[in-house]
Every structure is written in C-alpha cells, then in structure tokens.
CSV table of C-alpha atoms and ligand atoms in Angstrom, one decimal:
chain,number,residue,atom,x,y,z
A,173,UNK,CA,0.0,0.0,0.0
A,174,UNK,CA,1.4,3.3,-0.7
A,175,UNK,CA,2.4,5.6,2.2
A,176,UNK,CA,0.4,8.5,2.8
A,177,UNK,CA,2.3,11.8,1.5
A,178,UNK,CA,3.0,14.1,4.4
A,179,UNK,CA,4.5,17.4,5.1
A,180,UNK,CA,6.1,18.5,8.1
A,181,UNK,CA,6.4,22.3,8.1
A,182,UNK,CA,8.9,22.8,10.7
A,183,UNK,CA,11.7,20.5,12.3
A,184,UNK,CA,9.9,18.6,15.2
A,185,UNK,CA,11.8,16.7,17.4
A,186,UNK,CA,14.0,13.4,16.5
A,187,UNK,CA,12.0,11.0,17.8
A,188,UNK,CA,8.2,12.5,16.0
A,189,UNK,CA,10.9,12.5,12.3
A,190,UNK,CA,11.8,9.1,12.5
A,191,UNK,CA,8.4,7.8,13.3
A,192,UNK,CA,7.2,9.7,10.6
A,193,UNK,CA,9.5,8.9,8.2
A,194,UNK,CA,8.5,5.2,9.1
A,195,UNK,CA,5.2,5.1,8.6
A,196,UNK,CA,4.9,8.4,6.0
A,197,UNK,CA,5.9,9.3,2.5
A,198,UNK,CA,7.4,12.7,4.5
A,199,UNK,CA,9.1,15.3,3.6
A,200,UNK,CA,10.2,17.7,6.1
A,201,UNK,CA,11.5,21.4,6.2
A,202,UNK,CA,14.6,21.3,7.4
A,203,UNK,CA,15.1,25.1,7.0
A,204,UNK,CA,12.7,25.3,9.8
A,205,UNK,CA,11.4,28.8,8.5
A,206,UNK,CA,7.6,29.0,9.0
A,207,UNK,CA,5.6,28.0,6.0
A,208,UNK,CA,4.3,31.0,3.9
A,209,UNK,CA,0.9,30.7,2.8
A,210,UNK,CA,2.2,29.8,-1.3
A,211,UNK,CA,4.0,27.1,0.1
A,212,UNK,CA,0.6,25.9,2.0
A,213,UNK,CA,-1.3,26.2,-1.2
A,214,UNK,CA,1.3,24.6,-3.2
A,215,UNK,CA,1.3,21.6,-0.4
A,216,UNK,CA,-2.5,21.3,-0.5
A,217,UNK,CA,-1.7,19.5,-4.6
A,218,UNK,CA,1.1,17.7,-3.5
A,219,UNK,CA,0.1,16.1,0.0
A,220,UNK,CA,-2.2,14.0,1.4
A,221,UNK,CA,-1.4,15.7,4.9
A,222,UNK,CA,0.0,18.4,6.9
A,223,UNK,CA,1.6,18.5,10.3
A,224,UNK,CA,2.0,22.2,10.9
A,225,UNK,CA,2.8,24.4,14.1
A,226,UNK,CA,0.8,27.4,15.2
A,227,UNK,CA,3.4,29.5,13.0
A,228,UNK,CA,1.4,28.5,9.8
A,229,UNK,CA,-2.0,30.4,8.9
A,230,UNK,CA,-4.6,28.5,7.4
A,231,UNK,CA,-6.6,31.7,6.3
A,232,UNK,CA,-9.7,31.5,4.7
A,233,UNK,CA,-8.3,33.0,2.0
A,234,UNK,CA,-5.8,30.5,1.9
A,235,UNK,CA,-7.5,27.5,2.1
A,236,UNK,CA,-9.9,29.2,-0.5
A,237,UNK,CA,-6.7,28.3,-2.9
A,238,UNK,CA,-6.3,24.8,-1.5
A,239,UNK,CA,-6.5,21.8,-4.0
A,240,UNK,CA,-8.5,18.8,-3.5
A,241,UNK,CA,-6.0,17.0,-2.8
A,242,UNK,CA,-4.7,17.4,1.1
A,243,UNK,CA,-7.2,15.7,3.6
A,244,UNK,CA,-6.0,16.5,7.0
A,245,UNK,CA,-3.8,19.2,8.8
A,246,UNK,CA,-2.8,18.0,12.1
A,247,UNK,CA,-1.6,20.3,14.4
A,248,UNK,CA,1.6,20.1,16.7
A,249,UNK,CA,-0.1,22.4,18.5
A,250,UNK,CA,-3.1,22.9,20.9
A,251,UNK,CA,-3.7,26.1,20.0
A,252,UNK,CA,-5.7,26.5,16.6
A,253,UNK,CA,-6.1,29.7,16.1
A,254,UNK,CA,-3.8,29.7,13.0
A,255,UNK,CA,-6.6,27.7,11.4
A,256,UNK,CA,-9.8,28.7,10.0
A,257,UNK,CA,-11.9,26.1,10.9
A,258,UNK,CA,-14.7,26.7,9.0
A,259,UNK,CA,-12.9,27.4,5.7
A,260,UNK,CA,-11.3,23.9,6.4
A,261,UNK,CA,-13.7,21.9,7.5
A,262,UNK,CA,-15.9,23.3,4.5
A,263,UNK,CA,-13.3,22.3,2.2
A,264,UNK,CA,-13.8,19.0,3.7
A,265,UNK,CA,-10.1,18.7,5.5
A,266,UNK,CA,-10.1,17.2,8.8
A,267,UNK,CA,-8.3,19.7,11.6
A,268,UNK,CA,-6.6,18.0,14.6
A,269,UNK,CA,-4.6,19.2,17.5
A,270,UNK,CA,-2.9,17.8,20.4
A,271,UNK,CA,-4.5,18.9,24.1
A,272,UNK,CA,-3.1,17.4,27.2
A,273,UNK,CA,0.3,16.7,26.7
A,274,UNK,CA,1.7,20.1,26.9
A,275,UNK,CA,-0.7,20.9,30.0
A,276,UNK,CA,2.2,20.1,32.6
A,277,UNK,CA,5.1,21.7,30.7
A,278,UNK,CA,3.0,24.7,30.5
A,279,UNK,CA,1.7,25.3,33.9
A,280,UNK,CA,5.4,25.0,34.8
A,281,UNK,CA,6.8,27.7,32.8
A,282,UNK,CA,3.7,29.6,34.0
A,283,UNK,CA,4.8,29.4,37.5
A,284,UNK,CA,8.3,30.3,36.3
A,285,UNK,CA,6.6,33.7,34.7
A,286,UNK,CA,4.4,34.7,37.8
A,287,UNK,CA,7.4,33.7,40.2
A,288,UNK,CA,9.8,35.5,38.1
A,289,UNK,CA,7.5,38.4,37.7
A,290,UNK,CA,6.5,38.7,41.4
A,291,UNK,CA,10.5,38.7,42.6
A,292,UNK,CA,12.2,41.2,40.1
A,293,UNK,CA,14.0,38.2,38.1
A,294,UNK,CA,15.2,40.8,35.0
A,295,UNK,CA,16.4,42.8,37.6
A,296,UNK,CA,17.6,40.9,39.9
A,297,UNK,CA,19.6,39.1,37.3
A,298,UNK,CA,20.8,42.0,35.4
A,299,UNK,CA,21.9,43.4,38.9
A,300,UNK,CA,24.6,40.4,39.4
A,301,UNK,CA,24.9,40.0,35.8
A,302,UNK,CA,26.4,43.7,34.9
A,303,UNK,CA,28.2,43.7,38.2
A,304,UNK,CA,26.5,46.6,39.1
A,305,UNK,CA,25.3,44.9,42.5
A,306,UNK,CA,27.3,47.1,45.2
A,307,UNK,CA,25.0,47.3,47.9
A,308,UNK,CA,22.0,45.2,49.9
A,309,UNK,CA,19.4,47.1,52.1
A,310,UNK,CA,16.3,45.2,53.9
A,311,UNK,CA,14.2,47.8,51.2
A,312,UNK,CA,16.0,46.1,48.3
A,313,UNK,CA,14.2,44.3,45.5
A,314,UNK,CA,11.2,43.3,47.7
A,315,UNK,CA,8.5,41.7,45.9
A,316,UNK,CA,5.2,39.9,46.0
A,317,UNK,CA,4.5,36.7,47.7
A,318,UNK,CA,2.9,33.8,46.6
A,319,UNK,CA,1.8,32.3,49.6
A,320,UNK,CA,-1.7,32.7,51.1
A,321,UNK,CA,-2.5,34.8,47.9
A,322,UNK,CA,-5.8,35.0,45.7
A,323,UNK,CA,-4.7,33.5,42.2
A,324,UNK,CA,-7.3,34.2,39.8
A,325,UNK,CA,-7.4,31.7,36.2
A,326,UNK,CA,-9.4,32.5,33.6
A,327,UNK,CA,-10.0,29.7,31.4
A,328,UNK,CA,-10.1,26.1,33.5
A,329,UNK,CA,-9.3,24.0,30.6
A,330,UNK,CA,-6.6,21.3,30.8
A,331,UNK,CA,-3.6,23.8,31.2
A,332,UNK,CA,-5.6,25.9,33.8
A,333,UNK,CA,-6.0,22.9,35.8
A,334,UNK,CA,-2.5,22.5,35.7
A,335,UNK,CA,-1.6,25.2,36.9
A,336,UNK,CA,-4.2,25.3,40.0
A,337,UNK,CA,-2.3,21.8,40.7
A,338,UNK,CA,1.2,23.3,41.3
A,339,UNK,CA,-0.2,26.5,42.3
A,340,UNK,CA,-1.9,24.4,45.1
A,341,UNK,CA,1.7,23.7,46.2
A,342,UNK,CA,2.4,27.0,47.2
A,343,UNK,CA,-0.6,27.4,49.2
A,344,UNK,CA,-2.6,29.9,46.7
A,345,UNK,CA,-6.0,30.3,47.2
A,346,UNK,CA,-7.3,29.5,43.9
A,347,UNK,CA,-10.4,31.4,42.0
A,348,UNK,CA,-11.2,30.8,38.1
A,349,UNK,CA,-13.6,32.1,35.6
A,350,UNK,CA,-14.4,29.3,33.0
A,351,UNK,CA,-17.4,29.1,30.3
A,352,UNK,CA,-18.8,26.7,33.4
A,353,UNK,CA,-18.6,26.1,36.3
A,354,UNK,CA,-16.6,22.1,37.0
A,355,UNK,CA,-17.7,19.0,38.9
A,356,UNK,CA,-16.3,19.4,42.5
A,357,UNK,CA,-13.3,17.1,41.8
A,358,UNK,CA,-11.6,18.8,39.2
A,359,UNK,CA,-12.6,22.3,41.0
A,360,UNK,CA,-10.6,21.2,44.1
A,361,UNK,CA,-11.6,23.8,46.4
A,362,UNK,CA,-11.3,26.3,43.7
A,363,UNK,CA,-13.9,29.2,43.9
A,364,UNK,CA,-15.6,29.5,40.8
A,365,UNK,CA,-16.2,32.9,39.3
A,366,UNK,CA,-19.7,33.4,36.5
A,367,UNK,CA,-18.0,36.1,35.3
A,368,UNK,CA,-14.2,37.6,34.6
A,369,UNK,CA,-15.1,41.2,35.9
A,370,UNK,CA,-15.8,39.4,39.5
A,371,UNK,CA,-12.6,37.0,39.2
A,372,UNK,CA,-10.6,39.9,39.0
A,373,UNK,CA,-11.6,41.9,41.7
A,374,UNK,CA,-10.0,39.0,43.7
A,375,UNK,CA,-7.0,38.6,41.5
A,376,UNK,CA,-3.8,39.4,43.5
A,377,UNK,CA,-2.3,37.3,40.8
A,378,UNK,CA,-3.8,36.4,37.5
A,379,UNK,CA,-3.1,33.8,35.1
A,380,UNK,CA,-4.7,33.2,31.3
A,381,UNK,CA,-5.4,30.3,30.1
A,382,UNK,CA,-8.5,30.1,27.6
A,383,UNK,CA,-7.9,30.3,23.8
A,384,UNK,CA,-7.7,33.3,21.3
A,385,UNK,CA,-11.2,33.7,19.5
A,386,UNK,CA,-12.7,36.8,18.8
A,387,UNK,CA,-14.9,36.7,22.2
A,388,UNK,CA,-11.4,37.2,23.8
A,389,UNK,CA,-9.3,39.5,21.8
A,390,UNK,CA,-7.9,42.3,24.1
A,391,UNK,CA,-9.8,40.5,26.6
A,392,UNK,CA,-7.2,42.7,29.3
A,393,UNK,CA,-8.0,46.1,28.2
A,394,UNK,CA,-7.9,49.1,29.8
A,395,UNK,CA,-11.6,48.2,32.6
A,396,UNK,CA,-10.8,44.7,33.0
A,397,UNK,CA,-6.8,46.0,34.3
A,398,UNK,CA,-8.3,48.5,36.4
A,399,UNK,CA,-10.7,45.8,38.1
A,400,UNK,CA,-7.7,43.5,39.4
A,401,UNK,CA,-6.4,44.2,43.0
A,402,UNK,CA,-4.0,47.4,42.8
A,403,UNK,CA,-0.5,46.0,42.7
A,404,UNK,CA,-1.6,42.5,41.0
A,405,UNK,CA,1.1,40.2,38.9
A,406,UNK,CA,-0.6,39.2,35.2
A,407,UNK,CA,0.6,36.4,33.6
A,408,UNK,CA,0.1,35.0,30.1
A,409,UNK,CA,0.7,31.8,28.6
A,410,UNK,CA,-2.0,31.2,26.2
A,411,UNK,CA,-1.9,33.8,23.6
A,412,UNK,CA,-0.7,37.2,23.0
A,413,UNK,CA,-4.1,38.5,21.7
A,414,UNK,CA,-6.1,38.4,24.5
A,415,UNK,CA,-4.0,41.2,26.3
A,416,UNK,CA,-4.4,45.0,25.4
A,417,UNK,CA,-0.8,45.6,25.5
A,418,UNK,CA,-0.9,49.3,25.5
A,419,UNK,CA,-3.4,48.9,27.9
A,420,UNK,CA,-1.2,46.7,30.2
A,421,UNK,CA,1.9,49.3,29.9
A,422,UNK,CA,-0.1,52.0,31.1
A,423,UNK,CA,-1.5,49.7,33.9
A,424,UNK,CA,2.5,49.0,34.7
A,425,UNK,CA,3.3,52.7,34.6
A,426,UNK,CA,0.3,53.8,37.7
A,427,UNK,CA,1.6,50.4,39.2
A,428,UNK,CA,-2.1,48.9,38.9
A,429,UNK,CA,-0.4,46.3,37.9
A,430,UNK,CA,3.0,45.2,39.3
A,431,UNK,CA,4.9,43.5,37.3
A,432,UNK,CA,3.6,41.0,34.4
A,433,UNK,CA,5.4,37.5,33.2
A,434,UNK,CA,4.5,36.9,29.1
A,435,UNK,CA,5.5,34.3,26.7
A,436,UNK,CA,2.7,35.5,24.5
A,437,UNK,CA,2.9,38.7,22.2
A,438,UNK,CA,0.4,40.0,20.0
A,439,UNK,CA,3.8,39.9,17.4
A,440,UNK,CA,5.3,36.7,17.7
A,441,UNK,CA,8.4,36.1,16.9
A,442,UNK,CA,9.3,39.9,18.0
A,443,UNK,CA,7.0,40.7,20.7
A,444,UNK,CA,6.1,44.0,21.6
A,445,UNK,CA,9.8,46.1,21.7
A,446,UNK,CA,7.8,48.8,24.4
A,447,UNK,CA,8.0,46.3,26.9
A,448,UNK,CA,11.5,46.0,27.0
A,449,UNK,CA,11.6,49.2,28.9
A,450,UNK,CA,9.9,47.3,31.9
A,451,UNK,CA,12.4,45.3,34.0
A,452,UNK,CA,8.6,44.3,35.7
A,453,UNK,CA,8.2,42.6,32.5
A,454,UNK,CA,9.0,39.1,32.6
A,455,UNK,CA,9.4,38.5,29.0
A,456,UNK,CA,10.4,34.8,27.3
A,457,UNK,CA,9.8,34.0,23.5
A,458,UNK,CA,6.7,31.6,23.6
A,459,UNK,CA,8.1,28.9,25.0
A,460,UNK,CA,5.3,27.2,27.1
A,461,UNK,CA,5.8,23.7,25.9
A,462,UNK,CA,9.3,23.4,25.0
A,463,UNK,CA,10.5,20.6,27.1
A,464,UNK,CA,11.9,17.4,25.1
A,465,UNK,CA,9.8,15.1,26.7
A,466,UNK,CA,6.3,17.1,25.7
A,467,UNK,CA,7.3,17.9,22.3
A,468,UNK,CA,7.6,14.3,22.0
A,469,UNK,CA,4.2,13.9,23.3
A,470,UNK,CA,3.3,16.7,20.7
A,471,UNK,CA,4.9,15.2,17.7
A,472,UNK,CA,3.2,11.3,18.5
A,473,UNK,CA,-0.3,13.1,19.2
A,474,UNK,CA,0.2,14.5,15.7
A,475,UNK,CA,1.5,11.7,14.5
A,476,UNK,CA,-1.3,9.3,16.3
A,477,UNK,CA,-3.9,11.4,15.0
A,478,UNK,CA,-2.7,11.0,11.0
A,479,UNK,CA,-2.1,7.2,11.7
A,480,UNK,CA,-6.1,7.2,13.1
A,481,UNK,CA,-7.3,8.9,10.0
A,482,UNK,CA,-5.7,7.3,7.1
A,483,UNK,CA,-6.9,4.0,8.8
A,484,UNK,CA,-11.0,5.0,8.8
A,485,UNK,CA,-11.2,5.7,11.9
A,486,UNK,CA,-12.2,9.1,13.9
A,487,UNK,CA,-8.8,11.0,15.2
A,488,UNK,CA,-8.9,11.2,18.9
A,489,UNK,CA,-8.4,15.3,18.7
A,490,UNK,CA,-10.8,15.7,15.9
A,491,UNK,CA,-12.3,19.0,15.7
B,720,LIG,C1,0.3,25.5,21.4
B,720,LIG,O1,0.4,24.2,21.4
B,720,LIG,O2,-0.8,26.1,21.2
B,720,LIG,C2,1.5,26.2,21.9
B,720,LIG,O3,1.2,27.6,22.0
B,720,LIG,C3,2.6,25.9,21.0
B,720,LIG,O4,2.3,26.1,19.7
C-alpha cells in the first residue's frame, strides 16, 4: 500500500521525524522557516497531509486556494487559532490538534513567569549579571509573595488545571472564571467565578489560560486591568491577543499592575519592543511547551492522530 504523502512544516523533534518517516511518505523542512501561505497552497496539490505548528496560517483565503488534494492538517499544536476552521472543515479537510500533553510543561513555565514576575527576576539578574550589585538594604528588591495569595485563572481548561495543581503547592487560594462552572473534583476547592469582571476583583495574581477567539481578543483592556487588586502580577501563557498591550503598559506605569510574566505577544516572533523598557516585565519567546519530553508527546499526538485517519477511523483530537 502506498504511504500516505505528508509534510512536516517545521523541524519537530528526533523521535516524531523518525516515526514519521516510518510510517509516511514525508518530507520535512529542514530550514525550519515558517511556511508561507504559497508554500501551504502549493502543499494542498502535493500532499495527502500536513503537520504544521501554530506559525502556519490556514486563512480562509488561503485555504480558499487549496486543492483537492490534502485531507488533514494536524496540528503540533493545541492552540488552533492559526486555522480557519470553518474554511477547512468546508473544504472537507479534517483539523486536529494535540491537548493534554503540553498541559504540565505549560503550567510549569507559567509558575516560572508569575514567580519571576512577582520577585524582580530581569532585575535581579541584570543586577549580578552587569556587576552593578554594590550594595544590599532590607528595602531592596522586595516583591510579592505567593503564599496565602488569591490567584485568579481565567480559562479552566486542561492547562488551567495544571496550573491550579502546582499552584496548590504553594498554598494559593485559587479562584477561576471558566465558560462553566466544574464538577467538584476537578474544582478542588477552587472558587468559581460566573464572570471575569468578578474574578478579578480578587485577582492578586492572574493567570490566562483560555484560547484566542474573537470573544477574547484584548480580553485585558484598559476596565478589566483597572478591576484586578492594585499592585496584582498578570501572567500570560496562552496567547498574545487576549491582552491589550498598550493597555497593560499604562497599567505598569500607575503600578495597577505590578509587574507581568508573558510568553505571549500580539507579534510573535518579536514581541512588543515597548516592553523591553519594563524590567517588571517578565518576557520569554513563547516557550510554554518546549521541554523534550512534551514535544515528544506533541509530535506522536500529531502523528497518532494522522495514523487514526488514514486507517478510517475518527482522530482522537478531531475538531
Ligand atoms: C500550542 O500548542 O498552542 C502552543 O502555543 C505551541 O504552539
């Protein structure tokens, strides 16, 4: 039987290549430049099957120029909104992603944002870095704790959850706005919130964690920011639109809000150049789920999914 012809858009990790390259007719961009949208047109006539990253845009427009040919993009990714989903799945493609197994890596490099954000880590570490550290005082570098504080999540999905877990281990008391409200053992003591306006009014520390859709875009703007605790810590690991980010440096500049941690930019790669002014920014390149043993996990998800498809049956992460 002949292979299934598949193209990998960027270079995933050893392990997902050599699978692939077992069981598909692959060809992979070893360039590892983020496909533009002629090369995902010209790939829709040539393959049977994409795996892309959340750096390739399925645009309606582009997918309006896809050929017949490609009958499933399945996403190293859990985040889809690269995709179109309705100009795909009206062109008949199938649209997969992989939930779950970045969850853990996630939530950890979340903590790692709202630690880092709440204890002056670009300072601090530019302080001992430069050598300019000459001096100690009981005044110096004092920062927000963790423990015994509110910790707002918005968005109690998978990653959320997560996060509650290890933010459980630092004795937070945890509050969350989701769409609804969850079954007592996945809430865990956590105080739901029907709405994000009264989540952040007890936010001392905030943490995002629902998906980019248009319902959310700027979702932080100017009267959400001024809602949270004076003084709170935001943190964003999801996506860079649902943030305001003018909004969020004037909040930073009348200390509304103390110091942020973001691996999410409304411009990725770049980010936003106006925070670098901000040593209370917290800044790393979107990074969330780049541990070798998750994008493993991400790759055979990807992977798994294709292998469920082109054998008739219904992809575990169909959407
Ligand atoms: C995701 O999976 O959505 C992460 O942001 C990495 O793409």
């Amino acid at each position: 039987m002949t292979k299934p012809r598949l193209w990998i858009t960027r270079r995933l990790s050893d392990a997902t290549l050599e699978r692939a390259t077992r069981d598909y007719d692959v060809v992979i961009n070893h360039d590892d430049q983020p496909g533009t949208a002629n090369q995902l047109i010209t790939a829709s006539a040539e393959f049977d099957a994409i795996i892309p990253c959340h750096s390739e845009h399925f645009s309606a427009d582009v997918v309006a120029q896809f050929s017949d040919r490609l009958k499933i993009v399945a996403n190293h990714s859990v985040g889809v909104d690269h995709c179109n989903l309705p100009a795909l799945k009206g062109r008949g493609i199938a649209v997969t992603n992989t939930p779950d197994v970045l969850s853990d890596a996630t939530a950890e490099l979340a903590m790692l944002l709202m630690l880092g954000a709440a204890r002056h880590a670009v300072a601090g570490d530019k302080i001992v870095r430069t050598g300019a550290w000459d001096s100690w005082s009981p005044a110096f570098m004092v920062g927000k704790q963790l423990t015994g504080a509110r910790l707002g999540i918005i968005g109690m999905g998978r990653v959320g959850r997560a996060f509650a877990a290890k933010a459980r281990g630092f004795d937070m008391e945890i509050h969350y706005y989701n769409r609804t409200e969850l079954p007592a053992d996945q809430a865990i003591g956590a105080v739901y919130h029907d709405t994000v306006e009264s989540l952040l009014g007890v936010a001392d520390f905030l943490s995002l964690h629902c998906p980019a859709t248009p319902e959310t875009t700027n979702l932080m703007n100017a009267d959400r920011l001024a809602l949270l605790p004076q003084g709170a810590v935001i943190v964003n690991t999801a996506r860079g639109a649902l943030v305001d980010e003018d909004a969020l440096i004037a909040a930073i500049e009348t200390r509304q809000v103390a110091a942020a941690g973001l691996d999410c930019f409304k411009v990725e790669p770049g980010g936003n150049p106006a925070f670098a002014a901000y040593d209370n920014i917290f800044m790393l390149p979107h990074i969330g789920s780049a541990t070798r043993q998750t994008r493993d996990a991400m790759g055979f998800r990807a992977l798994d999914n294709l292998d469920a498809f082109f054998a008739g049956q219904t992809p575990r992460d169909l959407l």
